[in-house]
Structure formats: C-alpha cells, structure tokens
mmCIF file of C-alpha atoms in Angstrom:
data_model
loop_
_atom_site.group_PDB
_atom_site.id
_atom_site.type_symbol
_atom_site.label_atom_id
_atom_site.label_comp_id
_atom_site.label_asym_id
_atom_site.label_seq_id
_atom_site.Cartn_x
_atom_site.Cartn_y
_atom_site.Cartn_z
ATOM 1 C CA MET Q 1354 -11.737 -22.859 -18.282
ATOM 2 C CA THR Q 1355 -12.825 -25.243 -15.509
ATOM 3 C CA PHE Q 1356 -10.670 -26.339 -12.581
ATOM 4 C CA LEU Q 1357 -11.247 -29.622 -10.777
ATOM 5 C CA PRO Q 1358 -9.975 -30.459 -7.274
ATOM 6 C CA PHE Q 1359 -7.272 -33.062 -6.688
ATOM 7 C CA GLU Q 1360 -8.399 -36.294 -5.126
ATOM 8 C CA ASP Q 1361 -5.409 -36.034 -2.774
ATOM 9 C CA ALA Q 1362 -6.598 -33.490 -0.193
ATOM 10 C CA SER Q 1363 -3.015 -32.907 1.008
ATOM 11 C CA LYS Q 1364 -2.143 -31.062 -2.230
ATOM 12 C CA THR Q 1365 -2.992 -27.499 -3.164
ATOM 13 C CA SER Q 1366 -5.954 -27.538 -5.536
ATOM 14 C CA VAL Q 1367 -7.951 -25.105 -7.656
ATOM 15 C CA GLN Q 1368 -11.710 -25.359 -8.094
ATOM 16 C CA GLY Q 1369 -14.257 -23.383 -10.099
ATOM 17 C CA SER Q 1370 -14.128 -21.871 -13.575
ATOM 18 C CA ALA Q 1371 -13.127 -18.713 -15.419
ATOM 19 C CA ASP Q 1372 -14.651 -17.437 -18.670
ATOM 20 C CA PHE Q 1373 -12.298 -15.338 -20.842
ATOM 21 C CA GLY Q 1374 -14.731 -15.026 -23.748
ATOM 22 C CA SER Q 1375 -15.420 -11.298 -23.288
ATOM 23 C CA LEU Q 1376 -11.989 -9.797 -22.633
ATOM 24 C CA PRO Q 1377 -11.017 -7.500 -20.985
ATOM 25 C CA CYS Q 1378 -13.858 -8.772 -18.779
ATOM 26 C CA ILE Q 1379 -13.367 -12.104 -16.972
ATOM 27 C CA LEU Q 1380 -16.184 -14.045 -15.367
ATOM 28 C CA PHE Q 1381 -15.097 -15.989 -12.280
ATOM 29 C CA LYS Q 1382 -17.376 -18.763 -11.053
ATOM 30 C CA ASN Q 1383 -16.549 -19.857 -7.523
ATOM 31 C CA ILE Q 1384 -12.778 -19.956 -8.012
ATOM 32 C CA ALA Q 1385 -11.144 -21.387 -4.881
ATOM 33 C CA VAL Q 1386 -7.497 -22.216 -4.208
ATOM 34 C CA LYS Q 1387 -7.130 -24.520 -1.217
ATOM 35 C CA ASP Q 1388 -4.478 -26.477 0.585
ATOM 36 C CA ALA Q 1389 -4.911 -29.097 3.274
ATOM 37 C CA GLN Q 1390 -5.467 -26.507 6.038
ATOM 38 C CA LYS Q 1391 -7.339 -23.577 4.528
ATOM 39 C CA GLU Q 1392 -8.684 -21.692 1.553
ATOM 40 C CA ILE Q 1393 -5.870 -19.522 0.208
ATOM 41 C CA PHE Q 1394 -7.683 -17.504 -2.437
ATOM 42 C CA SER Q 1395 -11.205 -17.148 -3.799
ATOM 43 C CA ALA Q 1396 -12.844 -15.140 -6.592
ATOM 44 C CA ASP Q 1397 -16.422 -14.952 -7.771
ATOM 45 C CA GLY Q 1398 -18.241 -12.621 -10.138
ATOM 46 C CA GLU Q 1399 -17.347 -10.439 -13.126
ATOM 47 C CA TRP Q 1400 -14.009 -8.635 -13.308
ATOM 48 C CA CYS Q 1401 -14.824 -5.855 -15.745
ATOM 49 C CA PRO Q 1402 -13.283 -2.353 -15.495
ATOM 50 C CA GLU Q 1403 -16.412 -0.568 -16.701
ATOM 51 C CA LYS Q 1404 -18.883 -2.567 -14.585
ATOM 52 C CA PRO Q 1405 -17.150 -4.625 -11.886
ATOM 53 C CA ALA Q 1406 -19.258 -7.060 -9.887
ATOM 54 C CA PHE Q 1407 -16.825 -9.389 -8.128
ATOM 55 C CA LYS Q 1408 -15.489 -10.462 -4.764
ATOM 56 C CA MET Q 1409 -11.960 -11.646 -4.058
ATOM 57 C CA LYS Q 1410 -10.426 -12.886 -0.845
ATOM 58 C CA GLY Q 1411 -6.889 -13.879 0.060
ATOM 59 C CA ASN Q 1412 -5.598 -15.677 3.126
ATOM 60 C CA GLY Q 1413 -1.825 -15.701 3.512
ATOM 61 C CA VAL Q 1414 -1.378 -14.540 -0.098
ATOM 62 C CA ASP Q 1415 1.625 -12.423 -1.050
ATOM 63 C CA ALA Q 1416 0.680 -8.741 -0.950
ATOM 64 C CA SER Q 1417 2.030 -8.221 -4.472
ATOM 65 C CA ILE Q 1418 -1.282 -9.724 -5.631
ATOM 66 C CA ILE Q 1419 -3.375 -7.008 -3.972
ATOM 67 C CA SER Q 1420 -0.886 -4.361 -5.175
ATOM 68 C CA GLY Q 1421 -1.515 -5.546 -8.714
ATOM 69 C CA ILE Q 1422 -5.295 -5.746 -8.332
ATOM 70 C CA LEU Q 1423 -5.421 -2.155 -7.095
ATOM 71 C CA SER Q 1424 -2.661 -0.818 -9.389
ATOM 72 C CA LEU Q 1425 -0.920 0.722 -6.374
ATOM 73 C CA PRO Q 1426 2.026 3.036 -7.134
ATOM 74 C CA PHE Q 1427 4.015 1.631 -4.183
ATOM 75 C CA PRO Q 1428 4.814 -2.116 -4.154
ATOM 76 C CA LEU Q 1429 3.921 -4.294 -1.179
ATOM 77 C CA LYS Q 1430 5.374 -7.709 -0.394
ATOM 78 C CA GLY Q 1431 4.778 -10.339 2.256
ATOM 79 C CA PRO Q 1432 1.992 -12.615 3.516
ATOM 80 C CA SER Q 1433 -1.362 -10.858 3.666
ATOM 81 C CA ASP Q 1434 -5.073 -11.361 4.232
ATOM 82 C CA PHE Q 1435 -7.355 -9.211 2.098
ATOM 83 C CA THR Q 1436 -10.812 -8.757 0.681
ATOM 84 C CA VAL Q 1437 -11.684 -6.740 -2.423
ATOM 85 C CA GLU Q 1438 -15.157 -6.135 -3.786
ATOM 86 C CA GLY Q 1439 -15.905 -4.548 -7.137
ATOM 87 C CA THR Q 1440 -19.307 -2.883 -7.475
ATOM 88 C CA THR Q 1441 -21.242 -0.781 -9.968
ATOM 89 C CA SER Q 1442 -23.658 1.805 -8.617
ATOM 90 C CA GLY Q 1443 -25.544 4.218 -10.854
ATOM 91 C CA GLY Q 1444 -23.393 3.090 -13.752
ATOM 92 C CA GLU Q 1445 -20.190 4.082 -11.895
ATOM 93 C CA PRO Q 1446 -17.551 1.430 -11.058
ATOM 94 C CA GLY Q 1447 -16.037 1.243 -7.588
ATOM 95 C CA LEU Q 1448 -13.855 -0.872 -5.316
ATOM 96 C CA LYS Q 1449 -13.729 -1.381 -1.580
ATOM 97 C CA GLY Q 1450 -11.843 -3.681 0.730
ATOM 98 C CA ASP Q 1451 -9.367 -4.218 3.533
ATOM 99 C CA LEU Q 1452 -5.839 -5.509 3.942
ATOM 100 C CA VAL Q 1453 -3.780 -7.002 6.763
ATOM 101 C CA LEU Q 1454 -0.065 -7.460 6.031
ATOM 102 C CA LYS Q 1455 2.399 -9.089 8.425
ATOM 103 C CA ASN Q 1456 6.183 -9.280 8.221
ATOM 104 C CA GLY Q 1457 6.301 -7.734 4.770
ATOM 105 C CA LYS Q 1458 7.944 -4.861 2.925
ATOM 106 C CA VAL Q 1459 6.939 -1.617 1.243
ATOM 107 C CA LEU Q 1460 8.887 0.103 -1.559
ATOM 108 C CA ASP Q 1461 10.826 -3.170 -1.975
ATOM 109 C CA ASP Q 1462 13.078 -2.757 1.079
ATOM 110 C CA ILE Q 1463 11.419 -0.980 4.032
ATOM 111 C CA PRO Q 1464 10.343 -3.707 6.496
ATOM 112 C CA LEU Q 1465 6.810 -3.732 7.905
ATOM 113 C CA GLU Q 1466 5.980 -5.702 11.017
ATOM 114 C CA ASN Q 1467 2.317 -5.152 10.229
ATOM 115 C CA LEU Q 1468 -0.021 -2.991 8.165
ATOM 116 C CA ILE Q 1469 -3.796 -2.710 8.478
ATOM 117 C CA ALA Q 1470 -5.780 -0.693 5.953
ATOM 118 C CA VAL Q 1471 -9.372 -0.067 4.884
ATOM 119 C CA PHE Q 1472 -9.647 1.385 1.395
ATOM 120 C CA GLY Q 1473 -11.865 2.241 -1.553
ATOM 121 C CA TRP Q 1474 -11.673 3.516 -5.122
ATOM 122 C CA LYS Q 1475 -14.190 5.455 -7.195
ATOM 123 C CA ASP Q 1476 -14.123 7.947 -10.073
ATOM 124 C CA GLY Q 1477 -10.341 7.711 -10.401
ATOM 125 C CA THR Q 1478 -9.683 8.479 -6.728
ATOM 126 C CA PHE Q 1479 -8.237 6.045 -4.179
ATOM 127 C CA SER Q 1480 -9.410 6.521 -0.587
ATOM 128 C CA VAL Q 1481 -7.523 5.317 2.465
ATOM 129 C CA ASN Q 1482 -10.213 5.311 5.130
ATOM 130 C CA SER Q 1483 -7.752 4.166 7.760
ATOM 131 C CA LEU Q 1484 -4.169 2.942 7.785
ATOM 132 C CA GLU Q 1485 -1.982 1.721 10.613
ATOM 133 C CA ALA Q 1486 1.545 0.533 9.897
ATOM 134 C CA LYS Q 1487 4.432 -0.467 12.119
ATOM 135 C CA SER Q 1488 7.986 -0.942 10.973
ATOM 136 C CA LYS Q 1489 9.891 -2.479 13.864
ATOM 137 C CA GLN Q 1490 12.671 -0.140 15.041
ATOM 138 C CA TYR Q 1491 11.857 2.410 12.297
ATOM 139 C CA PHE Q 1492 8.388 3.993 12.730
ATOM 140 C CA THR Q 1493 4.720 3.665 13.614
ATOM 141 C CA LEU Q 1494 2.382 5.383 11.141
ATOM 142 C CA THR Q 1495 -1.321 6.220 11.209
ATOM 143 C CA ALA Q 1496 -2.770 7.894 8.130
ATOM 144 C CA ARG Q 1497 -5.815 8.531 5.996
ATOM 145 C CA GLY Q 1498 -6.730 10.481 2.895
ATOM 146 C CA THR Q 1499 -7.238 10.364 -0.854
ATOM 147 C CA PHE Q 1500 -5.125 10.533 -3.994
ATOM 148 C CA PRO Q 1501 -5.735 10.172 -7.757
ATOM 149 C CA LEU Q 1502 -5.193 6.637 -9.063
ATOM 150 C CA LYS Q 1503 -5.734 4.973 -12.423
ATOM 151 C CA TRP Q 1504 -7.414 1.569 -12.250
ATOM 152 C CA ALA Q 1505 -7.544 -0.721 -15.272
ATOM 153 C CA ASP Q 1506 -8.426 1.516 -18.249
ATOM 154 C CA ILE Q 1507 -10.076 4.194 -16.118
ATOM 155 C CA PRO Q 1508 -7.811 7.263 -15.785
ATOM 156 C CA ALA Q 1509 -6.879 8.907 -12.516
ATOM 157 C CA SER Q 1510 -9.098 11.791 -11.497
ATOM 158 C CA LYS Q 1511 -7.990 15.404 -11.630
ATOM 159 C CA SER Q 1512 -8.808 15.828 -7.951
ATOM 160 C CA PRO Q 1513 -5.850 16.886 -5.790
ATOM 161 C CA MET Q 1514 -4.206 14.646 -3.239
ATOM 162 C CA ASP Q 1515 -5.302 15.166 0.356
ATOM 163 C CA PHE Q 1516 -3.367 12.816 2.621
ATOM 164 C CA SER Q 1517 -2.369 13.225 6.262
ATOM 165 C CA GLY Q 1518 -0.590 11.135 8.849
ATOM 166 C CA GLU Q 1519 1.197 10.948 12.167
ATOM 167 C CA VAL Q 1520 4.516 9.225 12.821
ATOM 168 C CA LYS Q 1521 5.637 7.996 16.233
ATOM 169 C CA ASP Q 1522 8.665 6.095 17.544
ATOM 170 C CA GLY Q 1523 10.545 6.936 14.371
ATOM 171 C CA ASP Q 1524 14.207 6.335 13.567
ATOM 172 C CA LEU Q 1525 15.834 8.239 10.711
ATOM 173 C CA ALA Q 1526 17.612 4.989 9.801
ATOM 174 C CA PHE Q 1527 14.612 4.094 7.623
ATOM 175 C CA LEU Q 1528 15.856 6.752 5.162
ATOM 176 C CA ASN Q 1529 18.854 4.542 4.439
ATOM 177 C CA PHE Q 1530 16.553 2.174 2.551
ATOM 178 C CA LEU Q 1531 15.833 4.978 0.052
ATOM 179 C CA GLU Q 1532 19.516 5.129 -0.984
ATOM 180 C CA LEU Q 1533 19.650 8.912 -1.157
ATOM 181 C CA ASP Q 1534 22.909 10.220 -2.641
ATOM 182 C CA SER Q 1535 23.053 13.300 -0.414
ATOM 183 C CA PHE Q 1536 21.900 11.703 2.855
ATOM 184 C CA LYS Q 1537 23.454 8.441 4.083
ATOM 185 C CA ASN Q 1538 24.028 6.352 7.233
ATOM 186 C CA ALA Q 1539 21.314 8.238 9.081
ATOM 187 C CA LYS Q 1540 20.001 7.563 12.569
ATOM 188 C CA GLY Q 1541 18.151 9.466 15.266
ATOM 189 C CA ALA Q 1542 14.733 9.487 16.914
ATOM 190 C CA PHE Q 1543 11.827 11.477 15.447
ATOM 191 C CA ASN Q 1544 8.093 12.048 15.766
ATOM 192 C CA GLY Q 1545 5.820 14.221 13.713
ATOM 193 C CA HIS Q 1546 2.791 14.828 11.574
ATOM 194 C CA PHE Q 1547 2.301 15.780 7.947
ATOM 195 C CA VAL Q 1548 -0.297 16.791 5.353
ATOM 196 C CA LEU Q 1549 0.233 16.307 1.607
ATOM 197 C CA GLN Q 1550 -2.129 18.319 -0.603
ATOM 198 C CA GLY Q 1551 -2.335 19.273 -4.247
ATOM 199 C CA ARG Q 1552 -1.122 17.650 -7.443
ATOM 200 C CA PRO Q 1553 2.428 16.813 -8.534
ATOM 201 C CA GLN Q 1554 1.942 19.379 -11.290
ATOM 202 C CA PRO Q 1555 2.096 22.291 -10.779
ATOM 203 C CA SER Q 1556 2.998 21.646 -7.133
ATOM 204 C CA LEU Q 1557 2.435 19.252 -4.253
ATOM 205 C CA ARG Q 1558 2.319 21.009 -0.893
ATOM 206 C CA LEU Q 1559 3.774 19.494 2.273
ATOM 207 C CA ASN Q 1560 2.861 20.912 5.671
ATOM 208 C CA GLY Q 1561 3.525 19.578 9.139
ATOM 209 C CA GLY Q 1562 6.046 19.399 11.917
ATOM 210 C CA PHE Q 1563 8.756 17.018 13.141
ATOM 211 C CA ARG Q 1564 10.783 16.746 16.319
ATOM 212 C CA ILE Q 1565 14.204 15.124 15.833
ATOM 213 C CA ARG Q 1566 16.580 14.078 18.595
ATOM 214 C CA GLY Q 1567 20.173 12.815 18.372
ATOM 215 C CA ALA Q 1568 20.304 12.893 14.578
ATOM 216 C CA GLU Q 1569 23.435 11.671 12.807
ATOM 217 C CA PHE Q 1570 24.149 11.351 9.082
ATOM 218 C CA ASP Q 1571 26.769 11.639 6.358
ATOM 219 C CA SER Q 1572 26.318 13.976 3.418
ATOM 220 C CA LYS Q 1573 28.344 14.826 0.346
ATOM 221 C CA TYR Q 1574 27.715 18.458 1.268
ATOM 222 C CA LEU Q 1575 29.477 18.110 4.647
ATOM 223 C CA ALA Q 1576 33.190 17.648 5.308
ATOM 224 C CA ARG Q 1577 32.465 15.373 8.268
ATOM 225 C CA ARG Q 1578 29.613 13.400 9.794
ATOM 226 C CA ALA Q 1579 26.837 15.441 11.406
ATOM 227 C CA LYS Q 1580 26.202 14.298 14.997
ATOM 228 C CA GLY Q 1581 23.948 15.059 17.939
ATOM 229 C CA MET Q 1582 21.507 17.290 16.084
ATOM 230 C CA GLU Q 1583 18.348 18.386 17.932
ATOM 231 C CA LEU Q 1584 15.731 19.868 15.624
ATOM 232 C CA GLU Q 1585 12.199 21.197 15.757
ATOM 233 C CA LEU Q 1586 10.991 21.416 12.165
ATOM 234 C CA LYS Q 1587 7.873 23.249 11.076
ATOM 235 C CA ILE Q 1588 7.021 22.783 7.423
ATOM 236 C CA GLU Q 1589 4.727 25.254 5.686
ATOM 237 C CA ASN Q 1590 4.171 25.316 1.956
#
C-alpha cells in the first residue's frame, strides 16, 4: 500500500508505503503524516513482534496511540509527543522510547496537566526509567520501576513488580474519580511515598508512608461524614 501526498499543502496528507504481505509483521517505508505546519506522525522499519526493527514518532498525537503500541494496562488520553524504537539484539526483541503528555487523562478520568516518561520493554518486562506526572490540584508524582507486561504475542515475564514513587502536593479528591463505593466525596492534603513489590498472585506487597491533613469523606460504614482527620500512616506488608 503506497500513500501519495496531496497537491494542496494546506491539507493533512500521508506519504510512504506499508507492506502487509507477511502478517503479523508490517513493513513501513517512510510513512509520514503531515499537515500544513508540521509532521504529525512517522513510522519506518519492520513492525514484527519476534524481531522488531522500527522507529515511530508522534507530534501532538493522542496518547491512546502510544497506549495501544505499548499494550499499557492503564489508558492514556490527550495530545502527546512520543518516540518508540523497536530493536532486536542477540535474537531478543525490545522497545525503548519516551513520552510527553500535556493536558490529558489517565484511567479515563483523572486529569494530567503533564506527564514525562522514559521507558523500555524487554523479555516481558516493562521498565519505567523515569516518570514525572502532575495533576493540577490533585498530586505531583515521581516514580520508577518495572512490572511484567505482555507485548504483542510475547507473554509477560514471571518477574515480580518492583515499582516505587513519591507523591507531593496531593489532594484526596483524586480518589473521587475512582468511584469507590465505600469512600466518596473525599478531600484533604497528603504527601507520601510507596513501594509496590511482588506479583498479584499470590500477593502484591505495598510498603510506604503517607501524611494526611484535614481529611474529609463519606462512607457507607459511617453514620456521618468524617471531618478534620490528621493521620500519619505507615504501611508495612
């Protein structure tokens, strides 16, 4: 399949070609999506789960595209710039790249003012080398770590999750986006740190600590609204 540019430069056009003759592998040849101001998306090389050798780049592309490329378990939405490179070294497939998201959302509803991440994938394990995320009025998060992740037809590894982070300038109101039955209309300032380790089965361990000030919330387990709670939480598992 070959794409030819429009003669009218003011329109969005697609150039390059894609060969679907060896599915599930796809050979991209200088695919470029452009509008009058910039290149929006580009892809070149062989997309092949067993032996990837491609480069992709997005500029102002919705982050759902990168979520799909990486098979992320948590959906992202909103305008993003990203690069993804698929490589094969010693017969082993791998991915690496970076992402910048602005004015988007995570888990469908939680707003993100910005998110910056550097990542990789190899042997069924996804690595977050660095992550910085800010949700205006809700939290600022820095994190890094690894977790098992299936990509294409390659299964997730059996390695345990090892993911840690620090939260600053938090507001418990972000929990309202999760629509928890037993915890509603929450608010209150919090800061803390956490470490997630292990596997969902048999158990995923959470350790860390949180400082909560002025917490308020409604719960089906309480006869009236909880107010003015001051807590120092230490979590050990």
